Coordinates of C-alpha atoms in Angstrom, one line a residue:
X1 CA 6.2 -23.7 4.6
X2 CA 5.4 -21.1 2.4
X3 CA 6.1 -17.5 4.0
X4 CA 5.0 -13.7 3.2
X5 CA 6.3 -10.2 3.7
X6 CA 4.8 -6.8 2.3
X7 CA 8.0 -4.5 1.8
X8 CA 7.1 -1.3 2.0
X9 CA 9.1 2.3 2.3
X10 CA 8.9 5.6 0.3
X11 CA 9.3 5.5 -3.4
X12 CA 13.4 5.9 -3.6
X13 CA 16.4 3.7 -4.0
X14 CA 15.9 2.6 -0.7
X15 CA 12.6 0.6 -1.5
X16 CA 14.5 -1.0 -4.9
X17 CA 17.5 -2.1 -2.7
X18 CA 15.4 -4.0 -0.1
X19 CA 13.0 -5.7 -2.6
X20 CA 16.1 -6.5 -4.6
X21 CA 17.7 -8.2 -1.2
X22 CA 14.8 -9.9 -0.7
X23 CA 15.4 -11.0 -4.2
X24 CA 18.6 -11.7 -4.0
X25 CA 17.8 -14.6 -1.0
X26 CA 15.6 -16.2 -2.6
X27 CA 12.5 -14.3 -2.3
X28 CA 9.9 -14.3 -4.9
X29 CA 7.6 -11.2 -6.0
X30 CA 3.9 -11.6 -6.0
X31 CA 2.0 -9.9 -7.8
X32 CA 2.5 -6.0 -8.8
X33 CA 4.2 -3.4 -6.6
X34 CA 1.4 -0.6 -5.1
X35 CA 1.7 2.8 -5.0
X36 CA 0.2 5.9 -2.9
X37 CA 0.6 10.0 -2.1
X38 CA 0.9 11.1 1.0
X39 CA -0.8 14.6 0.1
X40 CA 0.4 15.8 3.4
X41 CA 4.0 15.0 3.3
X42 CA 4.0 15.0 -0.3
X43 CA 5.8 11.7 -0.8
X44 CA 5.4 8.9 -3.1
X45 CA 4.9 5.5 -0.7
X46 CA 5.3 1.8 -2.6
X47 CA 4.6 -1.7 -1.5
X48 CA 5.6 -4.7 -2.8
X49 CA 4.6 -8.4 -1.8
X50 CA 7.4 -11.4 -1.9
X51 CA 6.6 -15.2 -0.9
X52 CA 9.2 -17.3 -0.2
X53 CA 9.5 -21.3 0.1
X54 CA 11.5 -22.7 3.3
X55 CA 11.1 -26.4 3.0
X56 CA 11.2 -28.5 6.6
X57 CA 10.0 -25.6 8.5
X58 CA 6.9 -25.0 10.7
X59 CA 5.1 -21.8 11.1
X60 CA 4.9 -19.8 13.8
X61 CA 3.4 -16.5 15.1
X62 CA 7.0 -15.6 16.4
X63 CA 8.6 -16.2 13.6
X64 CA 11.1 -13.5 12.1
X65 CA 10.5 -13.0 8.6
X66 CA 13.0 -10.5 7.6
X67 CA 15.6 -13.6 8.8
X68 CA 14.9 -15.5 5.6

């Protein structure tokens, strides 16, 4: 099966270290990180989308994505 996550967080060191876990187990970006202003907080939010293969598996709603 081939799974999805959107990683998203405010624009900091925080949001590189997660996508680069994600990376680092096997994760896989797609396509181009997003950016918006939050005009009232006055922050900087990103997103980023990752796919991952995990051969011999079956999808499920329940499934925990963060676990892979």
């Amino acid at each position: 099966m081939k799974i999805y996550r959107l990683i998203t967080d405010e624009d900091s060191s925080t949001f590189c270290h997660r996508v680069s876990k994600a990376l680092s187990n096997g994760w896989e970006l797609a396509g181009s990180p997003a950016f918006t202003f939050d005009a009232v907080e006055g922050k900087r939010f990103c997103a980023q989308a990752v796919t991952k293969d995990v051969p011999g598996e079956e999808y499920h709603e329940d499934l925990k994505l963060g676990d892979y």
